[in-house]
mmCIF file with all atom_site columns, C-alpha atoms in Angstrom:
data_model
loop_
_atom_site.group_PDB
_atom_site.id
_atom_site.type_symbol
_atom_site.label_atom_id
_atom_site.label_alt_id
_atom_site.label_comp_id
_atom_site.label_asym_id
_atom_site.label_entity_id
_atom_site.label_seq_id
_atom_site.pdbx_PDB_ins_code
_atom_site.Cartn_x
_atom_site.Cartn_y
_atom_site.Cartn_z
_atom_site.occupancy
_atom_site.B_iso_or_equiv
_atom_site.pdbx_formal_charge
_atom_site.auth_seq_id
_atom_site.auth_comp_id
_atom_site.auth_asym_id
_atom_site.auth_atom_id
_atom_site.pdbx_PDB_model_num
ATOM 1   C CA . UNK A 1 1   ? -32.965 57.499 -2.547  1.00 71.00 ? 182 UNK A CA 1
ATOM 2   C CA . UNK A 1 2   ? -32.017 54.375 -4.470  1.00 84.00 ? 183 UNK A CA 1
ATOM 3   C CA . UNK A 1 3   ? -28.537 53.005 -3.898  1.00 96.00 ? 184 UNK A CA 1
ATOM 4   C CA . UNK A 1 4   ? -26.139 52.970 -6.860  1.00 98.00 ? 185 UNK A CA 1
ATOM 5   C CA . UNK A 1 5   ? -24.475 49.693 -7.758  1.00 98.00 ? 186 UNK A CA 1
ATOM 6   C CA . UNK A 1 6   ? -21.698 48.731 -10.176 1.00 98.00 ? 187 UNK A CA 1
ATOM 7   C CA . UNK A 1 7   ? -21.700 45.153 -11.504 1.00 98.00 ? 188 UNK A CA 1
ATOM 8   C CA . UNK A 1 8   ? -18.365 43.661 -12.493 1.00 98.00 ? 189 UNK A CA 1
ATOM 9   C CA . UNK A 1 9   ? -18.501 40.248 -14.198 1.00 96.00 ? 190 UNK A CA 1
ATOM 10  C CA . UNK A 1 10  ? -16.985 38.921 -17.423 1.00 95.00 ? 191 UNK A CA 1
ATOM 11  C CA . UNK A 1 11  ? -20.185 37.033 -18.308 1.00 95.00 ? 192 UNK A CA 1
ATOM 12  C CA . UNK A 1 12  ? -22.815 39.299 -19.886 1.00 96.00 ? 193 UNK A CA 1
ATOM 13  C CA . UNK A 1 13  ? -25.687 37.000 -18.860 1.00 94.00 ? 194 UNK A CA 1
ATOM 14  C CA . UNK A 1 14  ? -24.516 37.136 -15.221 1.00 93.00 ? 195 UNK A CA 1
ATOM 15  C CA . UNK A 1 15  ? -24.470 40.934 -15.293 1.00 96.00 ? 196 UNK A CA 1
ATOM 16  C CA . UNK A 1 16  ? -27.937 40.882 -16.827 1.00 96.00 ? 197 UNK A CA 1
ATOM 17  C CA . UNK A 1 17  ? -29.232 38.466 -14.187 1.00 95.00 ? 198 UNK A CA 1
ATOM 18  C CA . UNK A 1 18  ? -27.850 40.498 -11.273 1.00 96.00 ? 199 UNK A CA 1
ATOM 19  C CA . UNK A 1 19  ? -29.054 43.764 -12.809 1.00 97.00 ? 200 UNK A CA 1
ATOM 20  C CA . UNK A 1 20  ? -32.533 42.282 -13.160 1.00 97.00 ? 201 UNK A CA 1
ATOM 21  C CA . UNK A 1 21  ? -32.646 41.177 -9.499  1.00 97.00 ? 202 UNK A CA 1
ATOM 22  C CA . UNK A 1 22  ? -31.398 44.561 -8.267  1.00 97.00 ? 203 UNK A CA 1
ATOM 23  C CA . UNK A 1 23  ? -33.530 46.861 -10.432 1.00 97.00 ? 204 UNK A CA 1
ATOM 24  C CA . UNK A 1 24  ? -36.707 44.908 -9.607  1.00 97.00 ? 205 UNK A CA 1
ATOM 25  C CA . UNK A 1 25  ? -35.946 45.594 -5.950  1.00 97.00 ? 206 UNK A CA 1
ATOM 26  C CA . UNK A 1 26  ? -35.389 49.327 -6.232  1.00 97.00 ? 207 UNK A CA 1
ATOM 27  C CA . UNK A 1 27  ? -31.621 49.496 -6.673  1.00 97.00 ? 208 UNK A CA 1
ATOM 28  C CA . UNK A 1 28  ? -29.910 51.573 -9.357  1.00 97.00 ? 209 UNK A CA 1
ATOM 29  C CA . UNK A 1 29  ? -27.398 49.766 -11.550 1.00 98.00 ? 210 UNK A CA 1
ATOM 30  C CA . UNK A 1 30  ? -25.252 52.680 -12.719 1.00 98.00 ? 211 UNK A CA 1
ATOM 31  C CA . UNK A 1 31  ? -22.578 50.724 -14.528 1.00 98.00 ? 212 UNK A CA 1
ATOM 32  C CA . UNK A 1 32  ? -21.251 47.391 -15.707 1.00 98.00 ? 213 UNK A CA 1
ATOM 33  C CA . UNK A 1 33  ? -17.709 46.200 -16.304 1.00 98.00 ? 214 UNK A CA 1
ATOM 34  C CA . UNK A 1 34  ? -16.520 43.051 -18.058 1.00 97.00 ? 215 UNK A CA 1
ATOM 35  C CA . UNK A 1 35  ? -13.168 42.770 -16.270 1.00 98.00 ? 216 UNK A CA 1
ATOM 36  C CA . UNK A 1 36  ? -11.369 43.960 -13.148 1.00 97.00 ? 217 UNK A CA 1
ATOM 37  C CA . UNK A 1 37  ? -9.435  46.751 -14.851 1.00 98.00 ? 218 UNK A CA 1
ATOM 38  C CA . UNK A 1 38  ? -12.650 48.238 -16.265 1.00 98.00 ? 219 UNK A CA 1
ATOM 39  C CA . UNK A 1 39  ? -14.296 47.750 -12.869 1.00 98.00 ? 220 UNK A CA 1
ATOM 40  C CA . UNK A 1 40  ? -11.647 49.858 -11.120 1.00 98.00 ? 221 UNK A CA 1
ATOM 41  C CA . UNK A 1 41  ? -11.915 52.503 -13.862 1.00 98.00 ? 222 UNK A CA 1
ATOM 42  C CA . UNK A 1 42  ? -15.723 52.645 -13.575 1.00 98.00 ? 223 UNK A CA 1
ATOM 43  C CA . UNK A 1 43  ? -15.567 52.705 -9.778  1.00 98.00 ? 224 UNK A CA 1
ATOM 44  C CA . UNK A 1 44  ? -13.356 55.799 -9.836  1.00 98.00 ? 225 UNK A CA 1
ATOM 45  C CA . UNK A 1 45  ? -15.581 57.426 -12.448 1.00 98.00 ? 226 UNK A CA 1
ATOM 46  C CA . UNK A 1 46  ? -19.029 56.564 -11.006 1.00 98.00 ? 227 UNK A CA 1
ATOM 47  C CA . UNK A 1 47  ? -18.362 56.277 -7.232  1.00 98.00 ? 228 UNK A CA 1
ATOM 48  C CA . UNK A 1 48  ? -21.124 53.675 -6.645  1.00 98.00 ? 229 UNK A CA 1
ATOM 49  C CA . UNK A 1 49  ? -22.444 52.807 -3.173  1.00 98.00 ? 230 UNK A CA 1
ATOM 50  C CA . UNK A 1 50  ? -21.616 49.150 -3.837  1.00 98.00 ? 231 UNK A CA 1
ATOM 51  C CA . UNK A 1 51  ? -19.703 46.944 -6.268  1.00 98.00 ? 232 UNK A CA 1
ATOM 52  C CA . UNK A 1 52  ? -20.673 43.342 -7.021  1.00 98.00 ? 233 UNK A CA 1
ATOM 53  C CA . UNK A 1 53  ? -17.373 41.845 -8.173  1.00 96.00 ? 234 UNK A CA 1
ATOM 54  C CA . UNK A 1 54  ? -16.758 38.485 -9.827  1.00 95.00 ? 235 UNK A CA 1
ATOM 55  C CA . UNK A 1 55  ? -13.452 36.855 -8.835  1.00 93.00 ? 236 UNK A CA 1
ATOM 56  C CA . UNK A 1 56  ? -12.465 35.072 -12.034 1.00 92.00 ? 237 UNK A CA 1
ATOM 57  C CA . UNK A 1 57  ? -12.131 37.583 -14.897 1.00 93.00 ? 238 UNK A CA 1
ATOM 58  C CA . UNK A 1 58  ? -9.694  38.349 -17.725 1.00 92.00 ? 239 UNK A CA 1
ATOM 59  C CA . UNK A 1 59  ? -7.168  41.205 -17.641 1.00 94.00 ? 240 UNK A CA 1
ATOM 60  C CA . UNK A 1 60  ? -7.418  41.804 -13.891 1.00 96.00 ? 241 UNK A CA 1
ATOM 61  C CA . UNK A 1 61  ? -9.119  39.366 -11.523 1.00 94.00 ? 242 UNK A CA 1
ATOM 62  C CA . UNK A 1 62  ? -11.665 40.437 -8.936  1.00 95.00 ? 243 UNK A CA 1
ATOM 63  C CA . UNK A 1 63  ? -9.285  40.226 -5.985  1.00 95.00 ? 244 UNK A CA 1
ATOM 64  C CA . UNK A 1 64  ? -6.737  42.524 -7.666  1.00 97.00 ? 245 UNK A CA 1
ATOM 65  C CA . UNK A 1 65  ? -9.585  44.896 -8.601  1.00 98.00 ? 246 UNK A CA 1
ATOM 66  C CA . UNK A 1 66  ? -10.911 44.787 -5.019  1.00 98.00 ? 247 UNK A CA 1
ATOM 67  C CA . UNK A 1 67  ? -7.472  45.715 -3.679  1.00 98.00 ? 248 UNK A CA 1
ATOM 68  C CA . UNK A 1 68  ? -7.153  48.581 -6.190  1.00 98.00 ? 249 UNK A CA 1
ATOM 69  C CA . UNK A 1 69  ? -10.616 49.940 -5.284  1.00 98.00 ? 250 UNK A CA 1
ATOM 70  C CA . UNK A 1 70  ? -9.868  49.635 -1.550  1.00 98.00 ? 251 UNK A CA 1
ATOM 71  C CA . UNK A 1 71  ? -6.535  51.440 -2.033  1.00 97.00 ? 252 UNK A CA 1
ATOM 72  C CA . UNK A 1 72  ? -8.287  54.311 -3.844  1.00 97.00 ? 253 UNK A CA 1
ATOM 73  C CA . UNK A 1 73  ? -11.276 54.412 -1.483  1.00 97.00 ? 254 UNK A CA 1
ATOM 74  C CA . UNK A 1 74  ? -10.929 52.608 1.882   1.00 97.00 ? 255 UNK A CA 1
ATOM 75  C CA . UNK A 1 75  ? -14.642 53.240 2.586   1.00 97.00 ? 256 UNK A CA 1
ATOM 76  C CA . UNK A 1 76  ? -15.757 51.393 -0.567  1.00 98.00 ? 257 UNK A CA 1
ATOM 77  C CA . UNK A 1 77  ? -18.239 48.517 -0.294  1.00 98.00 ? 258 UNK A CA 1
ATOM 78  C CA . UNK A 1 78  ? -17.537 45.443 -2.402  1.00 98.00 ? 259 UNK A CA 1
ATOM 79  C CA . UNK A 1 79  ? -19.357 42.101 -2.415  1.00 97.00 ? 260 UNK A CA 1
ATOM 80  C CA . UNK A 1 80  ? -17.473 39.297 -4.154  1.00 95.00 ? 261 UNK A CA 1
ATOM 81  C CA . UNK A 1 81  ? -19.182 36.732 -6.386  1.00 92.00 ? 262 UNK A CA 1
ATOM 82  C CA . UNK A 1 82  ? -17.771 33.403 -7.362  1.00 85.00 ? 263 UNK A CA 1
ATOM 83  C CA . UNK A 1 83  ? -18.462 29.833 -8.359  1.00 81.00 ? 264 UNK A CA 1
ATOM 84  C CA . UNK A 1 84  ? -18.542 27.005 -5.835  1.00 68.00 ? 265 UNK A CA 1
ATOM 85  C CA . UNK A 1 85  ? -15.421 25.624 -4.225  1.00 67.00 ? 266 UNK A CA 1
ATOM 86  C CA . UNK A 1 86  ? -13.157 28.646 -4.214  1.00 70.00 ? 267 UNK A CA 1
ATOM 87  C CA . UNK A 1 87  ? -12.684 28.759 -0.431  1.00 78.00 ? 268 UNK A CA 1
ATOM 88  C CA . UNK A 1 88  ? -9.144  30.151 -0.536  1.00 86.00 ? 269 UNK A CA 1
ATOM 89  C CA . UNK A 1 89  ? -10.259 33.006 -2.769  1.00 86.00 ? 270 UNK A CA 1
ATOM 90  C CA . UNK A 1 90  ? -13.216 33.730 -0.504  1.00 85.00 ? 271 UNK A CA 1
ATOM 91  C CA . UNK A 1 91  ? -10.873 34.051 2.467   1.00 89.00 ? 272 UNK A CA 1
ATOM 92  C CA . UNK A 1 92  ? -8.409  36.168 0.484   1.00 93.00 ? 273 UNK A CA 1
ATOM 93  C CA . UNK A 1 93  ? -11.148 38.542 -0.701  1.00 93.00 ? 274 UNK A CA 1
ATOM 94  C CA . UNK A 1 94  ? -12.585 38.973 2.808   1.00 93.00 ? 275 UNK A CA 1
ATOM 95  C CA . UNK A 1 95  ? -9.063  39.709 4.117   1.00 95.00 ? 276 UNK A CA 1
ATOM 96  C CA . UNK A 1 96  ? -8.629  42.237 1.291   1.00 96.00 ? 277 UNK A CA 1
ATOM 97  C CA . UNK A 1 97  ? -11.740 44.069 2.474   1.00 97.00 ? 278 UNK A CA 1
ATOM 98  C CA . UNK A 1 98  ? -14.772 42.519 0.773   1.00 97.00 ? 279 UNK A CA 1
ATOM 99  C CA . UNK A 1 99  ? -17.934 43.000 2.825   1.00 97.00 ? 280 UNK A CA 1
ATOM 100 C CA . UNK A 1 100 ? -19.619 39.746 1.827   1.00 95.00 ? 281 UNK A CA 1
ATOM 101 C CA . UNK A 1 101 ? -19.536 36.864 -0.597  1.00 93.00 ? 282 UNK A CA 1
ATOM 102 C CA . UNK A 1 102 ? -22.179 35.417 -2.914  1.00 92.00 ? 283 UNK A CA 1
ATOM 103 C CA . UNK A 1 103 ? -21.829 31.995 -4.537  1.00 89.00 ? 284 UNK A CA 1
ATOM 104 C CA . UNK A 1 104 ? -22.923 31.289 -8.111  1.00 86.00 ? 285 UNK A CA 1
ATOM 105 C CA . UNK A 1 105 ? -25.405 30.223 -9.340  1.00 84.00 ? 286 UNK A CA 1
ATOM 106 C CA . UNK A 1 106 ? -27.142 33.174 -7.709  1.00 83.00 ? 287 UNK A CA 1
ATOM 107 C CA . UNK A 1 107 ? -30.261 32.904 -5.624  1.00 89.00 ? 288 UNK A CA 1
ATOM 108 C CA . UNK A 1 108 ? -32.132 36.225 -5.857  1.00 94.00 ? 289 UNK A CA 1
ATOM 109 C CA . UNK A 1 109 ? -32.885 36.316 -2.119  1.00 95.00 ? 290 UNK A CA 1
ATOM 110 C CA . UNK A 1 110 ? -29.215 35.687 -1.239  1.00 94.00 ? 291 UNK A CA 1
ATOM 111 C CA . UNK A 1 111 ? -28.090 38.532 -3.529  1.00 96.00 ? 292 UNK A CA 1
ATOM 112 C CA . UNK A 1 112 ? -30.649 40.887 -1.960  1.00 97.00 ? 293 UNK A CA 1
ATOM 113 C CA . UNK A 1 113 ? -29.795 39.760 1.574   1.00 96.00 ? 294 UNK A CA 1
ATOM 114 C CA . UNK A 1 114 ? -26.092 40.520 1.000   1.00 97.00 ? 295 UNK A CA 1
ATOM 115 C CA . UNK A 1 115 ? -26.802 43.895 -0.647  1.00 97.00 ? 296 UNK A CA 1
ATOM 116 C CA . UNK A 1 116 ? -29.217 44.937 2.132   1.00 97.00 ? 297 UNK A CA 1
ATOM 117 C CA . UNK A 1 117 ? -26.735 43.873 4.789   1.00 96.00 ? 298 UNK A CA 1
ATOM 118 C CA . UNK A 1 118 ? -23.959 45.969 3.264   1.00 96.00 ? 299 UNK A CA 1
ATOM 119 C CA . UNK A 1 119 ? -25.752 49.130 2.032   1.00 96.00 ? 300 UNK A CA 1
ATOM 120 C CA . UNK A 1 120 ? -29.315 48.873 3.333   1.00 87.00 ? 301 UNK A CA 1
#
């Protein structure tokens, strides 16, 4: 059975790029969110196997969204995505419960490696 993934990124082209990589490799993208607040809402509604979460977003950033998802579902799997040079945020997101971290611009094989590592 294909794994269900929620993509949370404020940039539509990023969501499209990630969705493309995942669907071509047999994953199911069951939802997209353009900010952290929507991401938390969609997580609770869709219960995906994995969330790919951008850190820098309007309304609610990815770290706040990660913490909210983890509070609602401690077993949740979240991989954080972010631009280069945000070391402190990487550390904070891992401490908050993120399973892995992908740096933008995305390399398809790195995205797939992280997803496989976390949900198989």
